Each structure stands twice: as structure tokens, then as C-alpha cells.
Amino acid sequence: MAKSSPKDIHELMQRAHDLAGIRLADIAADNQISVPENLRRDKGWVGQLIESELGALAGSKPQPDFIHLGVELKTIPIDCKGKPLETTYVTVAPLVNIQGLSWQDSVVFHKLQHVLWVPVEGERSIPVGERRIGTPILWQPNALQAQQLQQDWEEIMELIALGKVDKITARHGEVLQLRPKAANSHTLTESIAEDGSIQLSNPRGFYLKIEFTQQILNNAFG
DNA sequence: CCTTGATCATGG
DNA sequence: CCATGATCAAGG
């Protein structure tokens, strides 16, 4: 049975809090979804499971998961100490037609305005179904975080605009990084070349570094 | 041990 | 192909 969409943020948070401590196998059973042996071929399984349970709108849209609430849902794998195990994908990076694009008009800015973080045990030693959901965190970037995100975004976008996308590595940026985001390394999309013409490059996505998301979790539980 | 670059599934 | 959901796994 598909879950209804929460009517307001309060209901969303109440439902998210109710999931704390529960095993993924129980959430899966409640949604009539089978639990995979591992996530090797089901990398988005946990995220989609929680989306289903919380009544997020399914499908691939560059919109918030709870568009009527303006809230983006992110599950985040953590170790036994509560530290994120992976970086967090934010959105695909625009590589062409970016002249005049400002931080406030960017997808990264909008997606990170309001995020519901749902920590989930992610260590591979724990069977997927036995992994438990943690305490949810409703987050909005503070002044420092907003400044860090904007600076990284602007630096990366400037390099893309200058036709240096293929020279950008994941080491650029303090809290936000640019990395491949595609089915494989052979996938191509249009980008800006150094002479200003159009070339083909591997699609990229913006990711939040682990230290950044770790601070978000620490601030919430500190 | 950790990060970077690569990859998997699905829907439109 | 693009955008969603991410994790995998080789190498530094």
C-alpha cells in the first residue's frame, strides 16, 4: 500500500521520527518490497525505500521530494559512530548555457535550502535488512555553511565556464565537490571547451563531502 | 584507511 | 541521454 504524502513538515517529521530504531527489513515488509542481499546492484534501494515509507513523490524530477513542503529527502549511510560513510549526491552539474547563472538561481542552492536527513546504518558487515534507521534531522544551512557552499559552487562553475571541466577533480572545493555522475565513463554530454566552443565530456554531479555532512549530524546531536 | 573516479537501477 | 536514488572498489 502506497503511503500518503505528509500534509505538513510537522507530520513529515513525526513520521520520520517514528522510523528511528527500526530495521530496513521491517520497512520493506510494510511496503511489500523485497530486501536485496547487498546494494551492489541496488545502490539507490535504501533511499527509495525511505521515500516510499514517508510518502515522497516518486520519479526523477529536479524538484524537492516533498515539493509542497519544499523539503528534500536524503538518506545518509553512517558507521557505528554516526559518521557518514559516503559523500552525498546533490544534483547534476550544468555544463553549458551557464552564462549569468548565479548561486541563488542554481539547483544546488535550491536543493539544499531545506533537507530532511535520515541516517541509516551502512556498514557492509550488517546485512541490509538488519540495518537500522537513525534519528532524522531537518536541516537548513547556517550562515557559514551557506557561504562555504556558495564559494565552492562559484569556483567550480567558473572553471566550467572557462572550459576547464575536464581539469576539475574531486579535490576542488572545501565542502562541495564535482565528480562523474553517469552510467559509465563513456557517457558523454555537451560542455564548454577552452576556446569557447562546444565539446563532449563525461557528465558531472555536485556532491557534499563527508566532513560537511558529518558537521550537520554533529550539530544536530551536539 | 579514505577518497576519487566509476558504476548500477529505473523512469521519462 | 538526463535526472532520480546512491554505493562500489581500486589506488593513493
Coordinates of C-alpha atoms (C1' of nucleotides) in Angstrom, one line a residue:
Chain A
M1 CA 0.0 0.0 0.0
A2 CA 1.4 3.3 -1.0
K3 CA 1.9 5.8 1.8
S4 CA 0.1 9.1 1.7
S5 CA 2.2 12.3 1.4
P6 CA 2.6 14.2 4.7
K7 CA 0.4 17.3 4.9
D8 CA 3.0 19.5 6.6
I9 CA 6.5 19.4 7.9
H10 CA 5.3 18.6 11.4
E11 CA 3.7 15.4 10.1
L12 CA 6.7 14.6 8.0
M13 CA 9.0 14.9 11.0
Q14 CA 6.7 12.9 13.2
R15 CA 6.6 10.1 10.7
A16 CA 10.4 10.3 10.2
H17 CA 11.0 10.1 14.0
D18 CA 8.7 7.1 14.2
L19 CA 11.1 5.2 11.9
A20 CA 14.1 5.7 14.2
G21 CA 15.4 2.4 15.5
I22 CA 13.5 0.3 13.0
R23 CA 15.2 -2.3 10.8
L24 CA 15.1 -1.8 7.0
A25 CA 13.6 -5.3 6.6
D26 CA 10.6 -4.1 8.6
I27 CA 10.1 -1.0 6.5
A28 CA 10.5 -3.2 3.4
A29 CA 7.9 -5.6 4.5
D30 CA 5.5 -2.8 5.3
N31 CA 5.9 -1.6 1.7
Q32 CA 5.9 -5.0 0.1
I33 CA 9.4 -4.5 -1.1
S34 CA 12.0 -7.3 -1.1
V35 CA 15.4 -6.8 0.6
P36 CA 18.4 -7.3 -1.7
E37 CA 21.4 -9.4 -0.5
N38 CA 23.6 -6.3 -0.9
L39 CA 23.4 -2.9 -2.6
R40 CA 25.9 -3.7 -5.3
R41 CA 23.2 -3.7 -7.9
D42 CA 20.7 -1.8 -5.9
K43 CA 22.6 1.4 -4.9
G44 CA 19.5 3.5 -4.6
W45 CA 17.5 0.9 -2.7
V46 CA 17.7 2.5 0.8
G47 CA 16.8 6.0 -0.5
Q48 CA 13.8 4.7 -2.5
L49 CA 12.6 2.6 0.5
I50 CA 12.5 5.6 2.8
E51 CA 10.9 7.7 0.1
S52 CA 8.2 5.2 -0.2
E53 CA 7.7 4.9 3.6
L54 CA 7.5 8.6 4.0
G55 CA 5.2 9.2 1.1
A56 CA 7.7 11.2 -1.1
L57 CA 6.7 11.7 -4.7
A58 CA 8.5 9.1 -6.8
G59 CA 10.2 9.6 -10.1
S60 CA 13.1 11.6 -11.3
K61 CA 12.4 15.3 -11.1
P62 CA 14.7 18.2 -10.4
Q63 CA 12.2 19.1 -7.7
P64 CA 12.1 18.6 -3.9
D65 CA 10.9 15.2 -2.8
F66 CA 8.2 16.9 -0.9
I67 CA 7.5 19.7 -3.3
H68 CA 4.5 21.0 -1.4
L69 CA 6.7 21.3 1.7
G70 CA 9.9 22.5 -0.1
V71 CA 11.9 19.7 1.6
E72 CA 14.5 17.5 0.0
L73 CA 14.9 14.0 1.5
K74 CA 18.4 12.4 1.8
T75 CA 19.2 9.1 3.4
I76 CA 22.8 9.0 4.5
P77 CA 24.8 5.9 5.4
I78 CA 26.6 6.1 8.7
D79 CA 29.0 3.9 10.6
C80 CA 28.6 2.8 14.2
K81 CA 30.0 6.1 15.4
G82 CA 27.5 8.1 13.4
K83 CA 30.0 9.2 10.8
P84 CA 28.9 9.4 7.2
L85 CA 30.3 6.5 5.0
E86 CA 29.8 8.3 1.7
T87 CA 29.6 11.7 0.1
T88 CA 26.1 12.9 -0.7
Y89 CA 25.0 13.5 -4.2
V90 CA 23.2 16.8 -4.7
T91 CA 22.4 17.3 -8.4
V92 CA 23.8 17.1 -11.9
A93 CA 26.1 20.0 -12.8
P94 CA 25.1 22.2 -15.8
L95 CA 28.0 22.3 -18.3
V96 CA 26.6 24.5 -21.0
N97 CA 24.3 27.6 -21.1
I98 CA 25.6 28.8 -17.8
Q99 CA 26.4 32.4 -18.6
G100 CA 24.8 34.6 -16.0
L101 CA 23.8 31.7 -13.7
S102 CA 24.0 32.9 -10.1
W103 CA 24.3 30.9 -6.9
Q104 CA 20.8 31.9 -5.9
D105 CA 19.4 30.6 -9.2
S106 CA 21.3 27.3 -9.0
V107 CA 19.8 23.9 -8.4
V108 CA 22.3 23.2 -5.7
F109 CA 21.2 26.3 -3.8
H110 CA 17.6 25.4 -4.0
K111 CA 18.0 21.7 -3.2
L112 CA 20.0 22.5 -0.1
Q113 CA 17.6 25.1 1.3
H114 CA 15.7 22.5 3.4
V115 CA 16.8 18.9 3.8
L116 CA 15.5 16.1 5.8
W117 CA 18.5 13.9 6.6
V118 CA 17.7 10.3 7.5
P119 CA 20.8 8.4 8.8
V120 CA 20.8 4.7 8.2
E121 CA 23.4 2.2 9.3
G122 CA 25.5 1.5 6.3
E123 CA 28.3 -0.8 7.2
R124 CA 28.6 -3.8 4.9
S125 CA 29.1 -6.1 7.9
I126 CA 25.5 -5.5 8.7
P127 CA 23.0 -7.4 6.5
V128 CA 20.9 -4.9 4.5
G129 CA 17.7 -5.9 6.2
E130 CA 19.2 -5.6 9.7
R131 CA 20.4 -2.1 9.2
R132 CA 18.5 0.4 11.4
I133 CA 17.2 3.9 10.8
G134 CA 18.5 6.7 12.9
T135 CA 17.1 9.9 14.3
P136 CA 16.1 12.3 11.4
I137 CA 17.5 15.8 11.1
L138 CA 15.7 18.7 9.5
W139 CA 18.4 21.0 8.3
Q140 CA 18.8 24.4 6.7
P141 CA 22.3 25.7 6.1
N142 CA 23.6 28.2 8.6
A143 CA 25.5 31.4 7.5
L144 CA 28.9 29.7 7.4
Q145 CA 27.7 26.6 5.6
A146 CA 25.8 28.8 3.1
Q147 CA 29.0 30.8 2.5
Q148 CA 31.1 27.7 2.0
L149 CA 28.7 26.2 -0.4
Q150 CA 28.4 29.3 -2.4
Q151 CA 32.1 29.8 -2.7
D152 CA 32.8 26.3 -3.8
W153 CA 29.9 26.4 -6.3
E154 CA 31.1 29.7 -7.8
E155 CA 34.7 28.5 -8.1
I156 CA 33.7 25.2 -9.8
M157 CA 31.2 26.9 -12.1
E158 CA 33.8 29.5 -13.1
L159 CA 36.1 26.7 -14.2
I160 CA 33.3 25.0 -16.1
A161 CA 32.6 28.3 -17.8
L162 CA 36.2 28.7 -18.7
G163 CA 36.1 25.3 -20.4
K164 CA 38.2 23.5 -17.8
V165 CA 35.6 21.0 -16.7
D166 CA 37.9 18.1 -17.7
K167 CA 40.6 19.5 -15.5
I168 CA 38.4 19.7 -12.4
T169 CA 39.0 16.9 -9.9
A170 CA 37.1 15.9 -6.7
R171 CA 39.8 17.8 -4.8
H172 CA 38.4 21.2 -5.8
G173 CA 36.1 22.7 -3.2
E174 CA 36.1 22.6 0.6
V175 CA 32.7 21.2 1.1
L176 CA 31.2 20.8 -2.3
Q177 CA 33.0 18.7 -5.0
L178 CA 32.4 17.9 -8.6
R179 CA 32.7 14.2 -9.7
P180 CA 31.5 12.0 -12.5
K181 CA 27.8 11.2 -12.5
A182 CA 26.8 8.9 -15.3
A183 CA 26.1 5.3 -16.2
N184 CA 29.8 4.9 -17.0
S185 CA 32.9 6.8 -18.1
H186 CA 31.9 6.6 -21.7
T187 CA 28.7 8.6 -21.4
L188 CA 29.0 12.0 -23.0
T189 CA 27.2 15.3 -22.7
E190 CA 27.9 18.7 -24.1
S191 CA 30.3 21.0 -22.2
I192 CA 32.3 24.2 -22.8
A193 CA 35.7 23.8 -24.4
E194 CA 38.6 26.1 -23.6
D195 CA 38.2 28.0 -26.8
G196 CA 34.5 28.6 -26.0
S197 CA 33.2 26.1 -28.5
I198 CA 31.1 23.0 -27.5
Q199 CA 32.8 19.7 -26.7
L200 CA 31.8 16.4 -25.2
S201 CA 32.6 15.5 -21.6
N202 CA 31.6 12.9 -19.0
P203 CA 28.5 14.2 -17.1
R204 CA 29.3 15.6 -13.6
G205 CA 27.4 15.9 -10.4
F206 CA 27.8 18.0 -7.3
Y207 CA 28.5 16.1 -4.1
L208 CA 28.7 17.1 -0.4
K209 CA 32.0 16.0 1.2
I210 CA 31.8 13.7 4.2
E211 CA 33.2 16.3 6.6
F212 CA 30.4 18.7 5.7
T213 CA 27.6 16.2 6.3
Q214 CA 29.3 15.0 9.4
Q215 CA 29.1 18.5 10.8
I216 CA 25.5 18.7 10.0
L217 CA 24.9 15.5 12.0
N218 CA 27.2 16.6 14.8
N219 CA 25.5 20.0 15.2
A220 CA 22.1 18.3 15.4
F221 CA 23.2 15.8 18.1
G222 CA 25.8 18.0 19.8
Chain B
dC1 C1' 42.0 3.8 5.8
dC2 C1' 40.0 7.0 2.9
dT3 C1' 38.9 9.4 -1.2
dT4 C1' 38.2 9.6 -6.1
dG5 C1' 36.6 8.1 -10.2
dA6 C1' 33.5 4.6 -11.9
dT7 C1' 29.3 2.3 -11.8
dC8 C1' 24.2 0.3 -11.1
dA9 C1' 18.9 0.5 -11.5
dT10 C1' 14.9 2.9 -13.0
dG11 C1' 11.7 6.1 -15.4
dG12 C1' 10.8 9.6 -18.8
Chain C
dC1 C1' 20.5 10.9 -22.8
dC2 C1' 19.1 13.1 -18.3
dA3 C1' 17.7 13.0 -13.7
dT4 C1' 16.4 10.4 -9.8
dG5 C1' 18.2 7.2 -5.9
dA6 C1' 23.1 6.3 -4.4
dT7 C1' 27.4 2.8 -3.4
dC8 C1' 31.3 0.3 -5.2
dA9 C1' 36.1 -0.6 -5.3
dA10 C1' 40.8 0.4 -7.0
dG11 C1' 44.6 3.0 -5.7
dG12 C1' 46.9 6.7 -3.2

